mmCIF file of C-alpha atoms in Angstrom:
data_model
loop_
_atom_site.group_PDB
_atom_site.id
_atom_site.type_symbol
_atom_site.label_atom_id
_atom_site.label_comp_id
_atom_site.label_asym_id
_atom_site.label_seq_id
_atom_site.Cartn_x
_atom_site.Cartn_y
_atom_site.Cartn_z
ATOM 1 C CA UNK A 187 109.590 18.555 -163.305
ATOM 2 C CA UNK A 188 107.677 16.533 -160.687
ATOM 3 C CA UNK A 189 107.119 19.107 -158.299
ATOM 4 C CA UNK A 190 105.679 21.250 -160.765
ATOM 5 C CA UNK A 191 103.122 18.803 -162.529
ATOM 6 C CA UNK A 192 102.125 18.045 -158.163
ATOM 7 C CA UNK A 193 101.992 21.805 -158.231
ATOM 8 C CA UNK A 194 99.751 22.020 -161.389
ATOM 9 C CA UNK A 195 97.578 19.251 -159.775
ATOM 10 C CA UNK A 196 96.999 20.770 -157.293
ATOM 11 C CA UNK A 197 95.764 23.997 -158.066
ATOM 12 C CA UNK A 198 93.460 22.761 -160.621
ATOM 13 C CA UNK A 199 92.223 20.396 -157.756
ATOM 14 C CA UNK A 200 91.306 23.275 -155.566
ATOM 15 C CA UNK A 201 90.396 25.533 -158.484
ATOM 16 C CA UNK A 202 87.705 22.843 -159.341
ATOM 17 C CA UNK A 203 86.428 21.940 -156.251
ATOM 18 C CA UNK A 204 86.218 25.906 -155.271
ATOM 19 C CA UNK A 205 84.403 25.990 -158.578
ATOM 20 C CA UNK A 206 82.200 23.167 -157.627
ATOM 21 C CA UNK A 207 81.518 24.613 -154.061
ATOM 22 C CA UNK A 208 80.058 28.056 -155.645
ATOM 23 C CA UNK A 209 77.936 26.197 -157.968
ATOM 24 C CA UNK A 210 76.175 24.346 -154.673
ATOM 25 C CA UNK A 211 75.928 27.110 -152.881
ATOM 26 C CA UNK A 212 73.514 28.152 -155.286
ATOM 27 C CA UNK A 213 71.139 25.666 -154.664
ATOM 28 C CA UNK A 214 69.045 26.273 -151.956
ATOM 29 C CA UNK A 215 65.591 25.109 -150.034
ATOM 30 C CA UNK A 216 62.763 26.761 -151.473
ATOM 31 C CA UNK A 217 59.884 25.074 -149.973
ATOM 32 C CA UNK A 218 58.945 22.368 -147.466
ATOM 33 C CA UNK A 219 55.668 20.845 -146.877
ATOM 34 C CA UNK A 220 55.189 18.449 -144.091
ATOM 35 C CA UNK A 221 51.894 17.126 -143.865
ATOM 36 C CA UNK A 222 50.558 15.879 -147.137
ATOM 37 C CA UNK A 223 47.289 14.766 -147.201
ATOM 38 C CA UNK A 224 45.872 16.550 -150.830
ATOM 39 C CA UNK A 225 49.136 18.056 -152.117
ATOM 40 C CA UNK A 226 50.791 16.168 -155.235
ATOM 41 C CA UNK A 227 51.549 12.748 -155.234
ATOM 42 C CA UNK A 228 54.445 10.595 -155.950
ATOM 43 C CA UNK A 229 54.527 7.835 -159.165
ATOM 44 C CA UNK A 230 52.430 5.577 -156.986
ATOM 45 C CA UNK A 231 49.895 7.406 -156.241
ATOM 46 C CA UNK A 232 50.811 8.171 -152.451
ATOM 47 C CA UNK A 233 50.864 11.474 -150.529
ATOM 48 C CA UNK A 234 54.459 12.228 -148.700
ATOM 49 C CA UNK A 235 56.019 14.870 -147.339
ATOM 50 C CA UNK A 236 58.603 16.781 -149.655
ATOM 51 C CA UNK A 237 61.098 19.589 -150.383
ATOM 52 C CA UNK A 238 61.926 21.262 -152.785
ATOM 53 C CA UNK A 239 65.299 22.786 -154.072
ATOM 54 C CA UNK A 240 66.020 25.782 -156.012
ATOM 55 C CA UNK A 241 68.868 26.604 -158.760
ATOM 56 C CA UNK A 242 69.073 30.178 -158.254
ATOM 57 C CA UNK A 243 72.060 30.434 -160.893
ATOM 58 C CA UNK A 244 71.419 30.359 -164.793
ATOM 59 C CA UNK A 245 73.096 27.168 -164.976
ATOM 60 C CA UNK A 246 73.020 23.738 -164.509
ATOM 61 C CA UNK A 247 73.883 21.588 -161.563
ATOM 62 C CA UNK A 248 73.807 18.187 -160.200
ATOM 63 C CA UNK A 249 72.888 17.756 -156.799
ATOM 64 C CA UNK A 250 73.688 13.767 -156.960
ATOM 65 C CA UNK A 251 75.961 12.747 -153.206
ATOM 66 C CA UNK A 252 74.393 15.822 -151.248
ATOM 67 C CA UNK A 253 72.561 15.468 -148.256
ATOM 68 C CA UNK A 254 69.875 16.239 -145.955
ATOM 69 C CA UNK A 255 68.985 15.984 -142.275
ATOM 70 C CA UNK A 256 66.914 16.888 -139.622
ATOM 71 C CA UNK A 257 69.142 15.805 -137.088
ATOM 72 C CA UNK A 258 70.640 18.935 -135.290
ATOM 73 C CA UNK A 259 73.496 17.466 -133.348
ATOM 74 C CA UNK A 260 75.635 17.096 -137.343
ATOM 75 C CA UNK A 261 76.434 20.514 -136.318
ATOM 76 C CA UNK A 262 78.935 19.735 -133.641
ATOM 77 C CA UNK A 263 82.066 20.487 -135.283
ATOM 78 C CA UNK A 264 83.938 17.645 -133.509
ATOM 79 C CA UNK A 265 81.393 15.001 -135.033
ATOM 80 C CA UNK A 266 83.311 12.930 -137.582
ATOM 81 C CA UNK A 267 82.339 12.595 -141.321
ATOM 82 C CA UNK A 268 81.100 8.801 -140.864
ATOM 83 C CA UNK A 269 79.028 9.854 -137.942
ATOM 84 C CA UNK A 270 77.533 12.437 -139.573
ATOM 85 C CA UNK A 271 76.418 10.405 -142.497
ATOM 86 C CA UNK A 272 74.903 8.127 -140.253
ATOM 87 C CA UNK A 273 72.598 10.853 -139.437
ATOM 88 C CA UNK A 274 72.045 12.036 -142.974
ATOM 89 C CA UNK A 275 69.980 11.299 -146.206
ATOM 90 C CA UNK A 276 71.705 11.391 -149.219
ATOM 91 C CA UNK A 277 70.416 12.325 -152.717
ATOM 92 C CA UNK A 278 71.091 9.346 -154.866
ATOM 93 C CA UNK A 279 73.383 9.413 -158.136
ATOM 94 C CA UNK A 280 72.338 7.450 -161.429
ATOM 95 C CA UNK A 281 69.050 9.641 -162.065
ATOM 96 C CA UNK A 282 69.154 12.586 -164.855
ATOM 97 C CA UNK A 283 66.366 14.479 -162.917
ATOM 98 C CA UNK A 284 68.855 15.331 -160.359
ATOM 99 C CA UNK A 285 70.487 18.059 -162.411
ATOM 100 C CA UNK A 286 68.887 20.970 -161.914
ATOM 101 C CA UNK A 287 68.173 23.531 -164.643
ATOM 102 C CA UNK A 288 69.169 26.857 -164.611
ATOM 103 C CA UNK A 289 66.105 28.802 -162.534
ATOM 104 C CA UNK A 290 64.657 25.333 -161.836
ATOM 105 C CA UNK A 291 63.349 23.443 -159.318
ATOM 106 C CA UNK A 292 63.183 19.691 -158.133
ATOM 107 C CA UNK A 293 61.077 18.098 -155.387
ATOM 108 C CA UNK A 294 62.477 15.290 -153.209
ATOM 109 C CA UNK A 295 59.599 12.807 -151.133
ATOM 110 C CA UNK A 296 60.188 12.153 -147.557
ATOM 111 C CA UNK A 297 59.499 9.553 -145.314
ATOM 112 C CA UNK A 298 59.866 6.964 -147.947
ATOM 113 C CA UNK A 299 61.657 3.852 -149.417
ATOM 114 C CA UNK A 300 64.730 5.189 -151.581
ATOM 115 C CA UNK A 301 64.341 1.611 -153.640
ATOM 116 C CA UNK A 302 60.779 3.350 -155.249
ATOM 117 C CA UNK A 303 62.719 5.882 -156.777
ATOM 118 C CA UNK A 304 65.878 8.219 -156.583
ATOM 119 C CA UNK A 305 63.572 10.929 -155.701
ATOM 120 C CA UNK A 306 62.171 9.280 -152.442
ATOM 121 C CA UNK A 307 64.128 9.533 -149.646
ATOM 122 C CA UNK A 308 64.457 7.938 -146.228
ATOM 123 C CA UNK A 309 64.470 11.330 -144.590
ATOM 124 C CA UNK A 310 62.248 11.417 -141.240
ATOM 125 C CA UNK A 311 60.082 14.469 -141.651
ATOM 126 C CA UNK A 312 57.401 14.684 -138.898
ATOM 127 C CA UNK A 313 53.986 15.753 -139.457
ATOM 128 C CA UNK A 314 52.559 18.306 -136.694
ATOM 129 C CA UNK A 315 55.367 19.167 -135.132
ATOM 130 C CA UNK A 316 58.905 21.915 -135.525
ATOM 131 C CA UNK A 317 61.924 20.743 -137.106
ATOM 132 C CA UNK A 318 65.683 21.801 -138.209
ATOM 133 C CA UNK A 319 66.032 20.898 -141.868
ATOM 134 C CA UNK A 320 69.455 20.796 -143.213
ATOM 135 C CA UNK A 321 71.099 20.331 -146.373
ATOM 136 C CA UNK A 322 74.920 19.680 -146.834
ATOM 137 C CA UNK A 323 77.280 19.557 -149.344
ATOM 138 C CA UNK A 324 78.454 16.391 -150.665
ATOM 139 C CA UNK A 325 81.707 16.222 -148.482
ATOM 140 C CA UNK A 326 78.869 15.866 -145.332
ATOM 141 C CA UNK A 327 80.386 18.626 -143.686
ATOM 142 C CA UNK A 328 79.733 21.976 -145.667
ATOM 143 C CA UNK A 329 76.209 23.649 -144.446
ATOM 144 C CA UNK A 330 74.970 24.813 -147.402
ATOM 145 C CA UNK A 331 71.275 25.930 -146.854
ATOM 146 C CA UNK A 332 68.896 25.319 -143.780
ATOM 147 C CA UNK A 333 65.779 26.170 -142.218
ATOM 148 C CA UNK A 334 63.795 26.038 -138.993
ATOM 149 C CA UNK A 335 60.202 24.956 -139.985
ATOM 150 C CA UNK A 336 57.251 25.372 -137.637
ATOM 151 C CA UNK A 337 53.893 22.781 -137.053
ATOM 152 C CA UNK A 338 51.969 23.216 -140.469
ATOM 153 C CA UNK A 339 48.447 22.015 -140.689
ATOM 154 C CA UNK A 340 47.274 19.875 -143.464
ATOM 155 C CA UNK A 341 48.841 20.973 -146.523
ATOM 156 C CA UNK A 342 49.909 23.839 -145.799
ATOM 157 C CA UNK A 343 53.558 24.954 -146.698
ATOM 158 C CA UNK A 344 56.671 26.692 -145.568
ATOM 159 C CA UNK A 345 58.510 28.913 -148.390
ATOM 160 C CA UNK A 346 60.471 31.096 -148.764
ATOM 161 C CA UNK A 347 59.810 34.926 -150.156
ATOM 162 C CA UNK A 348 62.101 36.985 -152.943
ATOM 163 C CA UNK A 349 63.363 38.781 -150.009
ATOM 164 C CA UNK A 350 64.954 35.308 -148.151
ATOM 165 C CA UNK A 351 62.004 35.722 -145.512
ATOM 166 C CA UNK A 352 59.873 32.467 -144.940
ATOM 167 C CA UNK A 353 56.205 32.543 -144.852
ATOM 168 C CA UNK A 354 53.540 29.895 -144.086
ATOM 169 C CA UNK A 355 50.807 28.951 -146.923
ATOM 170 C CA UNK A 356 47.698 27.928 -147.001
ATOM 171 C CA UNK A 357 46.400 24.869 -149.037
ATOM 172 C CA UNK A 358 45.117 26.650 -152.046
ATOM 173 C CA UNK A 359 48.390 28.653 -152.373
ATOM 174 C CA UNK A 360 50.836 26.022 -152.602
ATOM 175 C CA UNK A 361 52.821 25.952 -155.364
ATOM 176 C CA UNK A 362 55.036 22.531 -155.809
ATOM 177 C CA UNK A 363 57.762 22.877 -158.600
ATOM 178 C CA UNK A 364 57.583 26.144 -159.539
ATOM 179 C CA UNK A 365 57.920 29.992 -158.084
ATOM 180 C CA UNK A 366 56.655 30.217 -154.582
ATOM 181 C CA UNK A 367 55.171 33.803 -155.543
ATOM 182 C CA UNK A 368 53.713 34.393 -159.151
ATOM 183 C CA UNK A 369 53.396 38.268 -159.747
ATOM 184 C CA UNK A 370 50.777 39.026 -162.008
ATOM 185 C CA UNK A 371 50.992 43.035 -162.521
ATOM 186 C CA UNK A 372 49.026 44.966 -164.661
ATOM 187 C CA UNK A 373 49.883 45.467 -167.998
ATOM 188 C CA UNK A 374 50.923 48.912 -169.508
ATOM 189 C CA UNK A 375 48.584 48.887 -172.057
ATOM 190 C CA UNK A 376 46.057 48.270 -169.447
ATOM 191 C CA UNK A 377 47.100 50.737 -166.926
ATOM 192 C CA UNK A 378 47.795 53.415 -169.540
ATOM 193 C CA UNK A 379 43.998 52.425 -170.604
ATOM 194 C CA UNK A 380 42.404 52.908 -167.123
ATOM 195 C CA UNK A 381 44.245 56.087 -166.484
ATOM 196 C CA UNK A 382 43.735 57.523 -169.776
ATOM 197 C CA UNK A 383 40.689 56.120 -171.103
ATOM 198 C CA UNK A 384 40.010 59.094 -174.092
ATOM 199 C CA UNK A 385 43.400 59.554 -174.924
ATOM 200 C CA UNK A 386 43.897 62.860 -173.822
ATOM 201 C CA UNK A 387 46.684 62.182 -171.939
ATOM 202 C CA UNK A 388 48.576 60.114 -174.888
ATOM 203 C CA UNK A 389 48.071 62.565 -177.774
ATOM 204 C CA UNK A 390 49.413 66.118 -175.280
ATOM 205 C CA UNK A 391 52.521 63.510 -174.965
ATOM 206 C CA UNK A 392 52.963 62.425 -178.711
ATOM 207 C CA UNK A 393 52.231 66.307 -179.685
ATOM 208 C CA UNK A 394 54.954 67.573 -176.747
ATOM 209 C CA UNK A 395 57.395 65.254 -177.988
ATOM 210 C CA UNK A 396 57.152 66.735 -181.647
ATOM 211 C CA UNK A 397 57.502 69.848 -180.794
ATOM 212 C CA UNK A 398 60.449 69.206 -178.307
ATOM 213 C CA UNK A 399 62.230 67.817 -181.776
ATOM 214 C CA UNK A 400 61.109 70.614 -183.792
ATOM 215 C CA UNK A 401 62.474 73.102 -180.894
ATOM 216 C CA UNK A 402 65.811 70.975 -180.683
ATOM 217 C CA UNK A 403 65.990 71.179 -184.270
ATOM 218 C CA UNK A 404 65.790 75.140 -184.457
ATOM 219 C CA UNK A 405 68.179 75.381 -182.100
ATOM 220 C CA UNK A 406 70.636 73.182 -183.221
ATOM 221 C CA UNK A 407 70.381 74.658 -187.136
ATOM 222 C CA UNK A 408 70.363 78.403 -185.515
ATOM 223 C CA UNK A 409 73.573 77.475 -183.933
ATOM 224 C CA UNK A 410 74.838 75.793 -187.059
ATOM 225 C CA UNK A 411 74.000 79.191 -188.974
ATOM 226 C CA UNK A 412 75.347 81.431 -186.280
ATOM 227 C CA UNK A 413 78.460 79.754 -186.208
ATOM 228 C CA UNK A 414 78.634 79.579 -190.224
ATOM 229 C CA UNK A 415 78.331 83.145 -190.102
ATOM 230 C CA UNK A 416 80.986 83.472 -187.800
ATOM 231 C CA UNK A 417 83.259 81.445 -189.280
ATOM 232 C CA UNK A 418 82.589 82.974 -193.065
ATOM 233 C CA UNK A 419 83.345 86.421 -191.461
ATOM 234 C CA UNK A 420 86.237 85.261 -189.977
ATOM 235 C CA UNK A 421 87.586 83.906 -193.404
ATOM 236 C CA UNK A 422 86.776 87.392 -195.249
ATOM 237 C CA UNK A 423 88.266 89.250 -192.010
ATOM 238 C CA UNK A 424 91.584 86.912 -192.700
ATOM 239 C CA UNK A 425 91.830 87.579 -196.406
ATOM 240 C CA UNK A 426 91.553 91.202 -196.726
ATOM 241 C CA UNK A 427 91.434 93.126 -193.751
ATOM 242 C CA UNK A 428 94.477 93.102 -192.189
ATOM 243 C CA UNK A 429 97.092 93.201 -195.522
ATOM 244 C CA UNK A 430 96.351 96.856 -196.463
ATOM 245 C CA UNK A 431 97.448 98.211 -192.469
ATOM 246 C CA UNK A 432 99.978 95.577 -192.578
ATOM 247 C CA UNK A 433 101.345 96.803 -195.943
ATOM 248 C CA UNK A 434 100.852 100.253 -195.195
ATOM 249 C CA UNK A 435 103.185 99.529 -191.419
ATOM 250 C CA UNK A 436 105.744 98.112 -192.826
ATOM 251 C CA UNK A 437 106.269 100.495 -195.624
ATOM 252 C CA UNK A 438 106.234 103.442 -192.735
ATOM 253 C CA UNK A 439 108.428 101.144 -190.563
ATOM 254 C CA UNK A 440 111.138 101.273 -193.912
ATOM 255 C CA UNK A 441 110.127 104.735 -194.571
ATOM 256 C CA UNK A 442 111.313 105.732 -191.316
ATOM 257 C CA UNK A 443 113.913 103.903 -190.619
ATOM 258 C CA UNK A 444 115.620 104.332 -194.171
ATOM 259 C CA UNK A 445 114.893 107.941 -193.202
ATOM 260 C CA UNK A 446 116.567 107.483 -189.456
ATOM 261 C CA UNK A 447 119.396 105.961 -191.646
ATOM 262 C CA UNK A 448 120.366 108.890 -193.552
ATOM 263 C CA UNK A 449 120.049 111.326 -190.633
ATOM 264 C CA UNK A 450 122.684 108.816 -188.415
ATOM 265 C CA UNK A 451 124.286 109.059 -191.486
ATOM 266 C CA UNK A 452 124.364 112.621 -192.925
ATOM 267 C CA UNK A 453 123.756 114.821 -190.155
ATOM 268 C CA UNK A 454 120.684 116.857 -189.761
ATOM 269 C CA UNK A 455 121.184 118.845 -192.334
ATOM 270 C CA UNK A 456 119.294 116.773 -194.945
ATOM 271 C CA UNK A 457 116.582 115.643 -192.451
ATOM 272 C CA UNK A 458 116.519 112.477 -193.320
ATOM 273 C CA UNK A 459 116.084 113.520 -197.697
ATOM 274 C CA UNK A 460 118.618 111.185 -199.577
ATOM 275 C CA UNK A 461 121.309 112.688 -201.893
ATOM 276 C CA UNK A 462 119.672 111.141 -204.970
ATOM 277 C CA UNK A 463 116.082 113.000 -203.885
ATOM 278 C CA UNK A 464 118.433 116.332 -204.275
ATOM 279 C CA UNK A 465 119.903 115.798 -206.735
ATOM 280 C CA UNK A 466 116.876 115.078 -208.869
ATOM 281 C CA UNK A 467 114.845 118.216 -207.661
ATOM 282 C CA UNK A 468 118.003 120.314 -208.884
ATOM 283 C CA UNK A 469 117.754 118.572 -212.081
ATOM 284 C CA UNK A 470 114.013 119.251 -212.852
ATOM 285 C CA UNK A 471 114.446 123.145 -211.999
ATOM 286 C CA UNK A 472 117.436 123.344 -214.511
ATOM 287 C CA UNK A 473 115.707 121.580 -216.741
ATOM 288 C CA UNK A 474 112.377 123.890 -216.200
ATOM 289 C CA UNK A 475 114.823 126.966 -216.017
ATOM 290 C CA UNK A 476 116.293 126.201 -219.230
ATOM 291 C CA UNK A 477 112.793 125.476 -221.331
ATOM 292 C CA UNK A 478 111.569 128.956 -220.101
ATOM 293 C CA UNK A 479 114.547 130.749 -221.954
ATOM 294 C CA UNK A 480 113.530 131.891 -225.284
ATOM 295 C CA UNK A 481 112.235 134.802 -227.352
ATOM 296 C CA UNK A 482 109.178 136.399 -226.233
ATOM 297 C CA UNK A 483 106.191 136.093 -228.808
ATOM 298 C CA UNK A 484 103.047 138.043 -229.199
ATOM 299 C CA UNK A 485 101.606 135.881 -231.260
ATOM 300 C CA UNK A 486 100.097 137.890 -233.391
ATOM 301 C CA UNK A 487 100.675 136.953 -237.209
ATOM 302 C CA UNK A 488 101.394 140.167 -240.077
ATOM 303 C CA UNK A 489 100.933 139.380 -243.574
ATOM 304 C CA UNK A 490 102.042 141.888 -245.795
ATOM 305 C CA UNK A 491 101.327 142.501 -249.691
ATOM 306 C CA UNK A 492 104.352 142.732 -252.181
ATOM 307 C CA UNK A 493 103.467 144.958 -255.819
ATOM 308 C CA UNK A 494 104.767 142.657 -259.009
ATOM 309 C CA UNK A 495 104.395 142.778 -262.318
ATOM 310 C CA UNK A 496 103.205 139.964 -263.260
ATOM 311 C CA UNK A 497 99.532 140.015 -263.199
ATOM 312 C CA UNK A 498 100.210 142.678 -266.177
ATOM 313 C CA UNK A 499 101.741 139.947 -268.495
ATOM 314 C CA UNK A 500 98.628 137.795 -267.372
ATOM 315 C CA UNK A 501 95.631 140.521 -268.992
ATOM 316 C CA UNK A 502 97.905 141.114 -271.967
ATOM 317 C CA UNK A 503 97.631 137.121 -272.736
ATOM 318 C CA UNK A 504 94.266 136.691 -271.669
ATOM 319 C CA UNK A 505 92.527 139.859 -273.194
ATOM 320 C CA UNK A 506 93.253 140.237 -276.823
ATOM 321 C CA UNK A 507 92.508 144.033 -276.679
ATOM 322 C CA UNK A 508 94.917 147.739 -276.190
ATOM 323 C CA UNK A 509 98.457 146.410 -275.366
ATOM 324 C CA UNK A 510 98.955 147.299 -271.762
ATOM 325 C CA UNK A 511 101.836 149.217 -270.800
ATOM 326 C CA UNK A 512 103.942 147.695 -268.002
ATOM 327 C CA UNK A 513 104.405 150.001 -265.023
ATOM 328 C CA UNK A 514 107.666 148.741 -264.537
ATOM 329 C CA UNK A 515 110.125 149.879 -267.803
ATOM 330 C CA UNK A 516 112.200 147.050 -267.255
ATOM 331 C CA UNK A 517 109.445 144.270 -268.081
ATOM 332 C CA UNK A 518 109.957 142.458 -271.281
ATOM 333 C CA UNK A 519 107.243 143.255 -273.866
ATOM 334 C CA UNK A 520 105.604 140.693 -274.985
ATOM 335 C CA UNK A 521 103.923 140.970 -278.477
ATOM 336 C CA UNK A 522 99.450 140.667 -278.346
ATOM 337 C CA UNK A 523 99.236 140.407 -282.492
ATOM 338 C CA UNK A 524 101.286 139.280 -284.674
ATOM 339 C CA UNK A 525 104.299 141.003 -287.002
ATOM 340 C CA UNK A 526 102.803 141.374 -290.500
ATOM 341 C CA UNK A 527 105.953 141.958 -292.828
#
C-alpha cells in the first residue's frame, strides 16, 4: 500500500513539473533595449535598460523564481546550482504583475535596485556594447530562451520578428509592452473599392452566382424528373408486363408436358390427345349423327277444302224465304214456318 501511494507521488510529481516546464517554455524574450535615454520610464521617473518577455501560449503563467543573466560561463554544465545563482538575477515572487496573460507581455528594468520594485532588477546590462542574455528556468539550470544582442545606439531596440529572426529598431519604432510588429493591411472593403471602384466587377459576380444556382437547380430537378420517370416506368413495367408471357409459359410448359405425359404413357398412337378428349369428340358426332335422322320435309304447307252441309241449315234459318233443299238426303229437315193444324 506504501509503495503504491510513493508510486502515485511520484508520477504526479513529474507529471506536474513536466507540466510546469511546457508552460515556461512558452515564455520567451521578445525585446531588449539597452540604452535608454527617451524610451519609457520606470515609477520614478528614471530611464533604465529593460526586457521584455512574451507569453506566446493562450494562458496564464507566473514567471515568479526564474532567472536571468548575462554571464556566459552558467553554461558550463559542470557549474553547480549555487554557483550559478551567484551569477544570476532572479525575478522576484510576491508581485501579481508577474503572471503573465495569455498573448501578453511584461517588461523587467535593468541595472537597478530590486528594493524599488519587483520589476527592477539587479541585472548588469551594458550600454554600447554586445552581450549574451539568458533566461533560465526556475531550477537555475534549464535554458529556456536566449539571445546574443549587438551595440544599440540610443534607444534603439533588439526584437524579435514573427518568423524567430531578430532585427534592430530605430527610436521611433520601438514598441515597449506590446507586439514588436503591428500589421495594418488594407481592408476588404477598401481593396475591393480601389480595384472595383464602379462596381462592375461586384454585380458580373452577384449575377454569375445566381445563375450558377439557377443552373444547379435545373440540373438537379431534371435529374429528379428523369429518374421519376424511370422509376414510374419501372413500376408499370413490374405490374403488367411480364404476367401475361409468364402466364402464357407456364400454361405451354403444362401443356406440353401433360402432353409429353400421355405420349410416355400411351404410346404414340394418341400423340399426346388424352382419352377423355376422345371420348368426348365421339360423343358430339353421335350426338350430331343422331339429331340429323328424321323425316325429310319440304316445307311446303297444303290446305285442302272439305264440302258439308251445314252452311245449308244456316240460309234456311237466316232467310225466311223458299225452303232449301239439302243436297245431302240424309240431312234432317228442319221446318222455316210453322204447322198450322
Amino acid at each position: 500500500m506504501k509503495r503504491t501511494k510513493i508510486l502515485l507521488s511520484g508520477l504526479l510529481l513529474v507529471s506536474t513539473s513536466a507540466m510546469m516546464a511546457q508552460g515556461a517554455k512558452n515564455i520567451r524574450i521578445n525585446e531588449v533595449l539597452t540604452n535608454n535615454t527617451a524610451s519609457i520610464q520606470d515609477d520614478y521617473g528614471q530611464n533604465h535598460a529593460w526586457i521584455e518577455l512574451e507569453n506566446t501560449s493562450f494562458t496564464t503563467y507566473n514567471v515568479r523564481g526564474m532567472y536571468f543573466t548575462t554571464d556566459k560561463s552558467v553554461l558550463d554544465p559542470k557549474m553547480s546550482v549555487p554557483e550559478r545563482i551567484k551569477r544570476m538575477s532572479v525575478i522576484p515572487s510576491g508581485d501579481p504583475r508577474t503572471q503573465i496573460g495569455g498573448r501578453q507581455h511584461l517588461i523587467f528594468f535593468c541595472n537597478s535596485n530590486p528594493a524599488q520594485s519587483k520589476l527592477h532588477l539587479s541585472l548588469n546590462v551594458p550600454m554600447s556594447e554586445p552581450l549574451w542574455l539568458g533566461f533560465f528556468n526556475g531550477n537555475a539550470t534549464e535554458l529556456i530562451d536566449s539571445v546574443t544582442i549587438p551595440a544599440l545606439a540610443a534607444d534603439q531596440s533588439y526584437a524579435r520578428q514573427a518568423t524567430n529572426k531578430w532585427v534592430v529598431k530605430s527610436a521611433e519604432n520601438v514598441t515597449p509592452g506590446i507586439e514588436n510588429f503591428i500589421k495594418t493591411d488594407e481592408t476588404k472593403d477598401a481593396k475591393l473599392k480601389r480595384e472595383d471602384p464602379h462596381g462592375f466587377g461586384i454585380t458580373l459576380l452577384a449575377m454569375g452566382i445566381v445563375f450558377f444556382c439557377l443552373a444547379v437547380l435545373f440540373i438537379f430537378f431534371w435529374v429528379f424528373g428523369l429518374i421519376m420517370r424511370n422509376i414510374e416506368t419501372a413500376k408499370k413495367v413490374v405490374n403488367t408486363q411480364p404476367i401475361k408471357p409468364i402466364t402464357k409459359t407456364v400454361e405451354v410448359t403444362h401443356d406440353l408436358a401433360h402432353a409429353t405425359g400421355n405420349i410416355l404413357q400411351d404410346g404414340l398412337k394418341t400423340k399426346g390427345i388424352d382419352k377423355e378428349v376422345y371420348i368426348a369428340v365421339i360423343s358430339m358426332a353421335l350426338k350430331q349423327y343422331q339429331d340429323d335422322v328424321h323425316d325429310v320435309e319440304s316445307g311446303i304447307i297444303t290446305i285442302k277444302s272439305k264440302d258439308t252441309g251445314w252452311a245449308d241449315e244456316s240460309n234456311q234459318m237466316t232467310h225466311f224465304s223458299k225452303p232449301v233443299i239439302p243436297t245431302s238426303h240424309n240431312a234432317p229437315r228442319i221446318p222455316t214456318t210453322p204447322e198450322i193444324r
